Amino acid sequence: MNDWNLSVEQAVEFIEWCIERGITTFDHADIYGGDHRNEALFGEALKLEPSLREKIEIVTKCAISVPNARNPHIKTRFFNTDKEYILTQVNDSLDKLQCGYIDILLIHMFDLLIDPRELNETLLQLQSEGKVKYFGLSNHSPLEFDTLQKYSDINFVTHQFMLNPLGIQNYQNGTMTHCLKEGISPMIWSPLAGGRIFKPTSAVEENMHNVLEAIRQEQGLEHLDEVIYKWIFKHSSNPVIVLGTGNKERIERAIKSAEGPELTKEQWYKILVEAGYTLW
Ligand SMILES: NC(=O)c1ccc[n+]([C@@H]2O[C@H](COP(=O)([O-])OP(=O)(O)OC[C@H]3O[C@@H](n4cnc5c(N)ncnc54)[C@H](OP(=O)(O)O)[C@@H]3O)[C@@H](O)[C@H]2O)c1
């Protein structure tokens, strides 16, 4: 949100506009905007219009330590799931968001040095204190997910990871199938490859652009983004997309993509194979 240069009043207006259209979940992380800055702008909007809080769900993340002015002792990025660190990050997020609870807290990346029993204690404490309602993971492999779940008394309710026609590794490594197995709706970040798909700069990107354009014409859709969203939505795990745009026209199109005819199986597989998936 900070990148969109919104005033607090404009942020309130944007959140209300989203709620009116059924978009009620807002995705944050302690590191977005640098050291809780995105959360702070959102928190200012909640302070200006407190009635918004009960109408929305706030997702935020922790577990990536990055060098910043508040932590001058940190010189190198690393993943940190120590109890003390997570509790500090969550308290800071609540402080910046100016609200009493987070709806879903995600562990942002898999910490190879994690003590899963300690994580379990941390999450139970956050839940019993009423600071976090639900928990999930982000960017974990199926094995990493299952390992943390095995030690956790709390069921992870979602898994957030990247998927787009320029990045299908989460089909190749079984993460999408794992969501289906676990009955989890994945939250898909970078559904449009951060916009790269619209401005191809390599032969691979150019080819995918052409494939998507051909399917757009077959389906009579207005824009390529609708083809991509429909491709993501078609999986039986019931994925949701985490939009990266603040452009209202583009957001309206994303909403529209959830309705109307789906891609055919043949169109869906065409995109997957052109993205580099080997069928046999
Ligand atoms: N869990 C994680 O590790 C993780 C990592 C990365 C991101 N995320 C989350 O996922 C969200 C979305 O990721 P993302 O920003 O990479 O999503 P994205 O939707 O793939 O990319 C958004 C970018 O695409 C551009 N774009 C959208 N529609 C376009 C169009 N029709 N033509 C040209 N450009 C277009 C947008 O520009 P405009 O703004 O001008 O529309 C924006 O710069 C993030 O905001 C964050 O909340 C999570």
PDB file of N, CA and C in Angstrom, residues 208-277:
ATOM      1  N   MET A 208       4.702 -17.264 -23.681  1.00  0.00           N
ATOM      2  CA  MET A 208       3.571 -17.389 -22.772  1.00  0.00           C
ATOM      3  C   MET A 208       2.534 -16.296 -23.056  1.00  0.00           C
ATOM      4  N   HIS A 209       3.023 -15.109 -23.347  1.00  0.00           N
ATOM      5  CA  HIS A 209       2.109 -14.010 -23.687  1.00  0.00           C
ATOM      6  C   HIS A 209       1.240 -14.419 -24.882  1.00  0.00           C
ATOM      7  N   ASN A 210       1.864 -15.019 -25.890  1.00  0.00           N
ATOM      8  CA  ASN A 210       1.120 -15.411 -27.093  1.00  0.00           C
ATOM      9  C   ASN A 210       0.115 -16.534 -26.795  1.00  0.00           C
ATOM     10  N   VAL A 211       0.531 -17.481 -25.961  1.00  0.00           N
ATOM     11  CA  VAL A 211      -0.366 -18.587 -25.589  1.00  0.00           C
ATOM     12  C   VAL A 211      -1.596 -18.036 -24.869  1.00  0.00           C
ATOM     13  N   LEU A 212      -1.352 -17.138 -23.913  1.00  0.00           N
ATOM     14  CA  LEU A 212      -2.459 -16.559 -23.124  1.00  0.00           C
ATOM     15  C   LEU A 212      -3.363 -15.714 -24.024  1.00  0.00           C
ATOM     16  N   GLU A 213      -2.758 -15.008 -24.950  1.00  0.00           N
ATOM     17  CA  GLU A 213      -3.537 -14.151 -25.849  1.00  0.00           C
ATOM     18  C   GLU A 213      -4.455 -15.002 -26.735  1.00  0.00           C
ATOM     19  N   ALA A 214      -3.924 -16.135 -27.207  1.00  0.00           N
ATOM     20  CA  ALA A 214      -4.753 -17.012 -28.053  1.00  0.00           C
ATOM     21  C   ALA A 214      -5.954 -17.521 -27.250  1.00  0.00           C
ATOM     22  N   ILE A 215      -5.722 -17.895 -25.992  1.00  0.00           N
ATOM     23  CA  ILE A 215      -6.826 -18.406 -25.154  1.00  0.00           C
ATOM     24  C   ILE A 215      -7.795 -17.265 -24.810  1.00  0.00           C
ATOM     25  N   ARG A 216      -7.258 -16.087 -24.590  1.00  0.00           N
ATOM     26  CA  ARG A 216      -8.134 -14.924 -24.327  1.00  0.00           C
ATOM     27  C   ARG A 216      -9.127 -14.759 -25.490  1.00  0.00           C
ATOM     28  N   GLN A 217      -8.615 -14.884 -26.726  1.00  0.00           N
ATOM     29  CA  GLN A 217      -9.479 -14.706 -27.898  1.00  0.00           C
ATOM     30  C   GLN A 217     -10.493 -15.853 -28.000  1.00  0.00           C
ATOM     31  N   GLU A 218     -10.022 -17.079 -27.752  1.00  0.00           N
ATOM     32  CA  GLU A 218     -10.951 -18.228 -27.797  1.00  0.00           C
ATOM     33  C   GLU A 218     -12.087 -18.052 -26.805  1.00  0.00           C
ATOM     34  N   GLN A 219     -11.768 -17.505 -25.634  1.00  0.00           N
ATOM     35  CA  GLN A 219     -12.760 -17.369 -24.549  1.00  0.00           C
ATOM     36  C   GLN A 219     -13.551 -16.067 -24.644  1.00  0.00           C
ATOM     37  N   GLY A 220     -13.140 -15.180 -25.557  1.00  0.00           N
ATOM     38  CA  GLY A 220     -13.809 -13.884 -25.692  1.00  0.00           C
ATOM     39  C   GLY A 220     -13.657 -13.015 -24.458  1.00  0.00           C
ATOM     40  N   LEU A 221     -12.510 -13.100 -23.797  1.00  0.00           N
ATOM     41  CA  LEU A 221     -12.280 -12.312 -22.582  1.00  0.00           C
ATOM     42  C   LEU A 221     -11.671 -10.962 -22.947  1.00  0.00           C
ATOM     43  N   GLU A 222     -11.847 -10.020 -22.027  1.00  0.00           N
ATOM     44  CA  GLU A 222     -11.417  -8.642 -22.285  1.00  0.00           C
ATOM     45  C   GLU A 222      -9.892  -8.500 -22.189  1.00  0.00           C
ATOM     46  N   HIS A 223      -9.284  -9.200 -21.207  1.00  0.00           N
ATOM     47  CA  HIS A 223      -7.869  -8.940 -20.904  1.00  0.00           C
ATOM     48  C   HIS A 223      -7.157 -10.236 -20.499  1.00  0.00           C
ATOM     49  N   LEU A 224      -5.831 -10.260 -20.716  1.00  0.00           N
ATOM     50  CA  LEU A 224      -5.024 -11.443 -20.364  1.00  0.00           C
ATOM     51  C   LEU A 224      -5.119 -11.813 -18.889  1.00  0.00           C
ATOM     52  N   ASP A 225      -5.245 -10.823 -18.021  1.00  0.00           N
ATOM     53  CA  ASP A 225      -5.263 -11.147 -16.588  1.00  0.00           C
ATOM     54  C   ASP A 225      -6.420 -12.090 -16.241  1.00  0.00           C
ATOM     55  N   GLU A 226      -7.547 -11.944 -16.974  1.00  0.00           N
ATOM     56  CA  GLU A 226      -8.694 -12.828 -16.710  1.00  0.00           C
ATOM     57  C   GLU A 226      -8.357 -14.277 -17.045  1.00  0.00           C
ATOM     58  N   VAL A 227      -7.580 -14.494 -18.106  1.00  0.00           N
ATOM     59  CA  VAL A 227      -7.163 -15.859 -18.477  1.00  0.00           C
ATOM     60  C   VAL A 227      -6.325 -16.445 -17.344  1.00  0.00           C
ATOM     61  N   ILE A 228      -5.416 -15.638 -16.830  1.00  0.00           N
ATOM     62  CA  ILE A 228      -4.506 -16.125 -15.779  1.00  0.00           C
ATOM     63  C   ILE A 228      -5.280 -16.450 -14.499  1.00  0.00           C
ATOM     64  N   TYR A 229      -6.169 -15.542 -14.094  1.00  0.00           N
ATOM     65  CA  TYR A 229      -6.940 -15.797 -12.876  1.00  0.00           C
ATOM     66  C   TYR A 229      -7.790 -17.057 -13.035  1.00  0.00           C
ATOM     67  N   LYS A 230      -8.421 -17.208 -14.206  1.00  0.00           N
ATOM     68  CA  LYS A 230      -9.253 -18.402 -14.430  1.00  0.00           C
ATOM     69  C   LYS A 230      -8.393 -19.659 -14.416  1.00  0.00           C
ATOM     70  N   TRP A 231      -7.160 -19.542 -14.895  1.00  0.00           N
ATOM     71  CA  TRP A 231      -6.243 -20.690 -14.867  1.00  0.00           C
ATOM     72  C   TRP A 231      -5.922 -21.054 -13.409  1.00  0.00           C
ATOM     73  N   ILE A 232      -5.698 -20.063 -12.592  1.00  0.00           N
ATOM     74  CA  ILE A 232      -5.397 -20.333 -11.167  1.00  0.00           C
ATOM     75  C   ILE A 232      -6.627 -20.906 -10.455  1.00  0.00           C
ATOM     76  N   PHE A 233      -7.790 -20.317 -10.717  1.00  0.00           N
ATOM     77  CA  PHE A 233      -9.004 -20.729  -9.988  1.00  0.00           C
ATOM     78  C   PHE A 233      -9.441 -22.159 -10.309  1.00  0.00           C
ATOM     79  N   LYS A 234      -9.003 -22.691 -11.462  1.00  0.00           N
ATOM     80  CA  LYS A 234      -9.568 -23.979 -11.909  1.00  0.00           C
ATOM     81  C   LYS A 234      -9.156 -25.167 -11.020  1.00  0.00           C
ATOM     82  N   HIS A 235      -8.115 -25.049 -10.246  1.00  0.00           N
ATOM     83  CA  HIS A 235      -7.668 -26.180  -9.423  1.00  0.00           C
ATOM     84  C   HIS A 235      -8.673 -26.475  -8.312  1.00  0.00           C
ATOM     85  N   SER A 236      -8.855 -27.765  -8.021  1.00  0.00           N
ATOM     86  CA  SER A 236      -9.899 -28.181  -7.065  1.00  0.00           C
ATOM     87  C   SER A 236      -9.597 -27.807  -5.615  1.00  0.00           C
ATOM     88  N   SER A 237      -8.383 -27.333  -5.325  1.00  0.00           N
ATOM     89  CA  SER A 237      -8.091 -26.892  -3.953  1.00  0.00           C
ATOM     90  C   SER A 237      -8.765 -25.552  -3.644  1.00  0.00           C
ATOM     91  N   ASN A 238      -9.414 -24.959  -4.671  1.00  0.00           N
ATOM     92  CA  ASN A 238     -10.125 -23.683  -4.479  1.00  0.00           C
ATOM     93  C   ASN A 238      -9.175 -22.535  -4.098  1.00  0.00           C
ATOM     94  N   PRO A 239      -8.173 -22.272  -4.954  1.00  0.00           N
ATOM     95  CA  PRO A 239      -7.197 -21.217  -4.626  1.00  0.00           C
ATOM     96  C   PRO A 239      -7.836 -19.835  -4.580  1.00  0.00           C
ATOM     97  N   VAL A 240      -7.272 -18.971  -3.743  1.00  0.00           N
ATOM     98  CA  VAL A 240      -7.636 -17.550  -3.778  1.00  0.00           C
ATOM     99  C   VAL A 240      -6.395 -16.778  -4.216  1.00  0.00           C
ATOM    100  N   ILE A 241      -6.608 -15.630  -4.859  1.00  0.00           N
ATOM    101  CA  ILE A 241      -5.462 -14.858  -5.343  1.00  0.00           C
ATOM    102  C   ILE A 241      -5.200 -13.666  -4.423  1.00  0.00           C
ATOM    103  N   VAL A 242      -3.931 -13.394  -4.219  1.00  0.00           N
ATOM    104  CA  VAL A 242      -3.543 -12.202  -3.462  1.00  0.00           C
ATOM    105  C   VAL A 242      -3.164 -11.150  -4.505  1.00  0.00           C
ATOM    106  N   LEU A 243      -4.054 -10.171  -4.655  1.00  0.00           N
ATOM    107  CA  LEU A 243      -3.844  -9.165  -5.703  1.00  0.00           C
ATOM    108  C   LEU A 243      -2.746  -8.194  -5.295  1.00  0.00           C
ATOM    109  N   GLY A 244      -1.945  -7.802  -6.280  1.00  0.00           N
ATOM    110  CA  GLY A 244      -0.873  -6.858  -5.993  1.00  0.00           C
ATOM    111  C   GLY A 244      -1.148  -5.485  -6.579  1.00  0.00           C
ATOM    112  N   THR A 245      -2.345  -5.305  -7.136  1.00  0.00           N
ATOM    113  CA  THR A 245      -2.653  -4.024  -7.756  1.00  0.00           C
ATOM    114  C   THR A 245      -3.629  -3.211  -6.903  1.00  0.00           C
ATOM    115  N   GLY A 246      -3.472  -1.900  -6.951  1.00  0.00           N
ATOM    116  CA  GLY A 246      -4.434  -1.006  -6.318  1.00  0.00           C
ATOM    117  C   GLY A 246      -5.313  -0.355  -7.372  1.00  0.00           C
ATOM    118  N   ASN A 247      -5.166  -0.797  -8.613  1.00  0.00           N
ATOM    119  CA  ASN A 247      -5.911  -0.218  -9.738  1.00  0.00           C
ATOM    120  C   ASN A 247      -7.327  -0.811  -9.749  1.00  0.00           C
ATOM    121  N   LYS A 248      -8.317   0.064  -9.569  1.00  0.00           N
ATOM    122  CA  LYS A 248      -9.679  -0.431  -9.350  1.00  0.00           C
ATOM    123  C   LYS A 248     -10.237  -1.180 -10.559  1.00  0.00           C
ATOM    124  N   GLU A 249      -9.912  -0.697 -11.741  1.00  0.00           N
ATOM    125  CA  GLU A 249     -10.399  -1.376 -12.950  1.00  0.00           C
ATOM    126  C   GLU A 249      -9.851  -2.810 -12.993  1.00  0.00           C
ATOM    127  N   ARG A 250      -8.565  -2.962 -12.651  1.00  0.00           N
ATOM    128  CA  ARG A 250      -7.943  -4.289 -12.648  1.00  0.00           C
ATOM    129  C   ARG A 250      -8.520  -5.170 -11.546  1.00  0.00           C
ATOM    130  N   ILE A 251      -8.829  -4.568 -10.421  1.00  0.00           N
ATOM    131  CA  ILE A 251      -9.429  -5.344  -9.315  1.00  0.00           C
ATOM    132  C   ILE A 251     -10.828  -5.832  -9.722  1.00  0.00           C
ATOM    133  N   GLU A 252     -11.592  -4.962 -10.381  1.00  0.00           N
ATOM    134  CA  GLU A 252     -12.947  -5.348 -10.844  1.00  0.00           C
ATOM    135  C   GLU A 252     -12.847  -6.539 -11.801  1.00  0.00           C
ATOM    136  N   ARG A 253     -11.817  -6.521 -12.650  1.00  0.00           N
ATOM    137  CA  ARG A 253     -11.655  -7.633 -13.606  1.00  0.00           C
ATOM    138  C   ARG A 253     -11.311  -8.928 -12.869  1.00  0.00           C
ATOM    139  N   ALA A 254     -10.505  -8.800 -11.808  1.00  0.00           N
ATOM    140  CA  ALA A 254     -10.151  -9.998 -11.033  1.00  0.00           C
ATOM    141  C   ALA A 254     -11.410 -10.597 -10.408  1.00  0.00           C
ATOM    142  N   ILE A 255     -12.289  -9.742  -9.901  1.00  0.00           N
ATOM    143  CA  ILE A 255     -13.541 -10.224  -9.301  1.00  0.00           C
ATOM    144  C   ILE A 255     -14.381 -10.936 -10.368  1.00  0.00           C
ATOM    145  N   LYS A 256     -14.458 -10.304 -11.534  1.00  0.00           N
ATOM    146  CA  LYS A 256     -15.255 -10.869 -12.632  1.00  0.00           C
ATOM    147  C   LYS A 256     -14.722 -12.237 -13.071  1.00  0.00           C
ATOM    148  N   SER A 257     -13.402 -12.429 -12.924  1.00  0.00           N
ATOM    149  CA  SER A 257     -12.777 -13.681 -13.393  1.00  0.00           C
ATOM    150  C   SER A 257     -13.267 -14.901 -12.640  1.00  0.00           C
ATOM    151  N   ALA A 258     -13.751 -14.676 -11.435  1.00  0.00           N
ATOM    152  CA  ALA A 258     -14.231 -15.820 -10.643  1.00  0.00           C
ATOM    153  C   ALA A 258     -15.580 -16.316 -11.153  1.00  0.00           C
ATOM    154  N   GLU A 259     -16.193 -15.523 -12.032  1.00  0.00           N
ATOM    155  CA  GLU A 259     -17.507 -15.904 -12.557  1.00  0.00           C
ATOM    156  C   GLU A 259     -17.377 -16.289 -14.030  1.00  0.00           C
ATOM    157  N   GLY A 260     -18.496 -16.719 -14.630  1.00  0.00           N
ATOM    158  CA  GLY A 260     -18.515 -16.997 -16.068  1.00  0.00           C
ATOM    159  C   GLY A 260     -17.801 -18.299 -16.395  1.00  0.00           C
ATOM    160  N   PRO A 261     -17.689 -18.591 -17.711  1.00  0.00           N
ATOM    161  CA  PRO A 261     -17.131 -19.879 -18.128  1.00  0.00           C
ATOM    162  C   PRO A 261     -15.699 -20.073 -17.650  1.00  0.00           C
ATOM    163  N   GLU A 262     -15.405 -21.317 -17.259  1.00  0.00           N
ATOM    164  CA  GLU A 262     -14.029 -21.672 -16.890  1.00  0.00           C
ATOM    165  C   GLU A 262     -13.220 -21.946 -18.156  1.00  0.00           C
ATOM    166  N   LEU A 263     -11.897 -22.002 -18.031  1.00  0.00           N
ATOM    167  CA  LEU A 263     -11.071 -22.486 -19.131  1.00  0.00           C
ATOM    168  C   LEU A 263     -11.398 -23.957 -19.346  1.00  0.00           C
ATOM    169  N   THR A 264     -11.238 -24.447 -20.569  1.00  0.00           N
ATOM    170  CA  THR A 264     -11.390 -25.886 -20.798  1.00  0.00           C
ATOM    171  C   THR A 264     -10.152 -26.590 -20.235  1.00  0.00           C
ATOM    172  N   LYS A 265     -10.278 -27.905 -20.041  1.00  0.00           N
ATOM    173  CA  LYS A 265      -9.121 -28.676 -19.565  1.00  0.00           C
ATOM    174  C   LYS A 265      -7.964 -28.546 -20.545  1.00  0.00           C
ATOM    175  N   GLU A 266      -8.312 -28.570 -21.832  1.00  0.00           N
ATOM    176  CA  GLU A 266      -7.248 -28.497 -22.849  1.00  0.00           C
ATOM    177  C   GLU A 266      -6.524 -27.155 -22.766  1.00  0.00           C
ATOM    178  N   GLN A 267      -7.273 -26.066 -22.602  1.00  0.00           N
ATOM    179  CA  GLN A 267      -6.643 -24.733 -22.469  1.00  0.00           C
ATOM    180  C   GLN A 267      -5.774 -24.680 -21.205  1.00  0.00           C
ATOM    181  N   TRP A 268      -6.303 -25.242 -20.135  1.00  0.00           N
ATOM    182  CA  TRP A 268      -5.578 -25.215 -18.855  1.00  0.00           C
ATOM    183  C   TRP A 268      -4.240 -25.950 -18.987  1.00  0.00           C
ATOM    184  N   TYR A 269      -4.309 -27.147 -19.586  1.00  0.00           N
ATOM    185  CA  TYR A 269      -3.064 -27.922 -19.742  1.00  0.00           C
ATOM    186  C   TYR A 269      -2.113 -27.264 -20.744  1.00  0.00           C
ATOM    187  N   LYS A 270      -2.663 -26.611 -21.745  1.00  0.00           N
ATOM    188  CA  LYS A 270      -1.803 -25.915 -22.723  1.00  0.00           C
ATOM    189  C   LYS A 270      -0.911 -24.902 -21.994  1.00  0.00           C
ATOM    190  N   ILE A 271      -1.510 -24.133 -21.089  1.00  0.00           N
ATOM    191  CA  ILE A 271      -0.733 -23.128 -20.326  1.00  0.00           C
ATOM    192  C   ILE A 271       0.306 -23.837 -19.460  1.00  0.00           C
ATOM    193  N   LEU A 272      -0.101 -24.909 -18.789  1.00  0.00           N
ATOM    194  CA  LEU A 272       0.820 -25.616 -17.894  1.00  0.00           C
ATOM    195  C   LEU A 272       2.030 -26.165 -18.657  1.00  0.00           C
ATOM    196  N   VAL A 273       1.755 -26.775 -19.795  1.00  0.00           N
ATOM    197  CA  VAL A 273       2.839 -27.393 -20.572  1.00  0.00           C
ATOM    198  C   VAL A 273       3.754 -26.311 -21.156  1.00  0.00           C
ATOM    199  N   GLU A 274       3.160 -25.240 -21.673  1.00  0.00           N
ATOM    200  CA  GLU A 274       3.991 -24.150 -22.222  1.00  0.00           C
ATOM    201  C   GLU A 274       4.804 -23.474 -21.118  1.00  0.00           C
ATOM    202  N   ALA A 275       4.325 -23.618 -19.872  1.00  0.00           N
ATOM    203  CA  ALA A 275       5.077 -23.039 -18.740  1.00  0.00           C
ATOM    204  C   ALA A 275       6.240 -23.939 -18.325  1.00  0.00           C
ATOM    205  N   GLY A 276       6.305 -25.143 -18.931  1.00  0.00           N
ATOM    206  CA  GLY A 276       7.463 -25.999 -18.663  1.00  0.00           C
ATOM    207  C   GLY A 276       7.153 -27.288 -17.933  1.00  0.00           C
ATOM    208  N   TYR A 277       5.875 -27.609 -17.779  1.00  0.00           N
ATOM    209  CA  TYR A 277       5.521 -28.859 -17.073  1.00  0.00           C
ATOM    210  C   TYR A 277       5.652 -30.034 -18.032  1.00  0.00           C
TER     211      TYR A 277
END
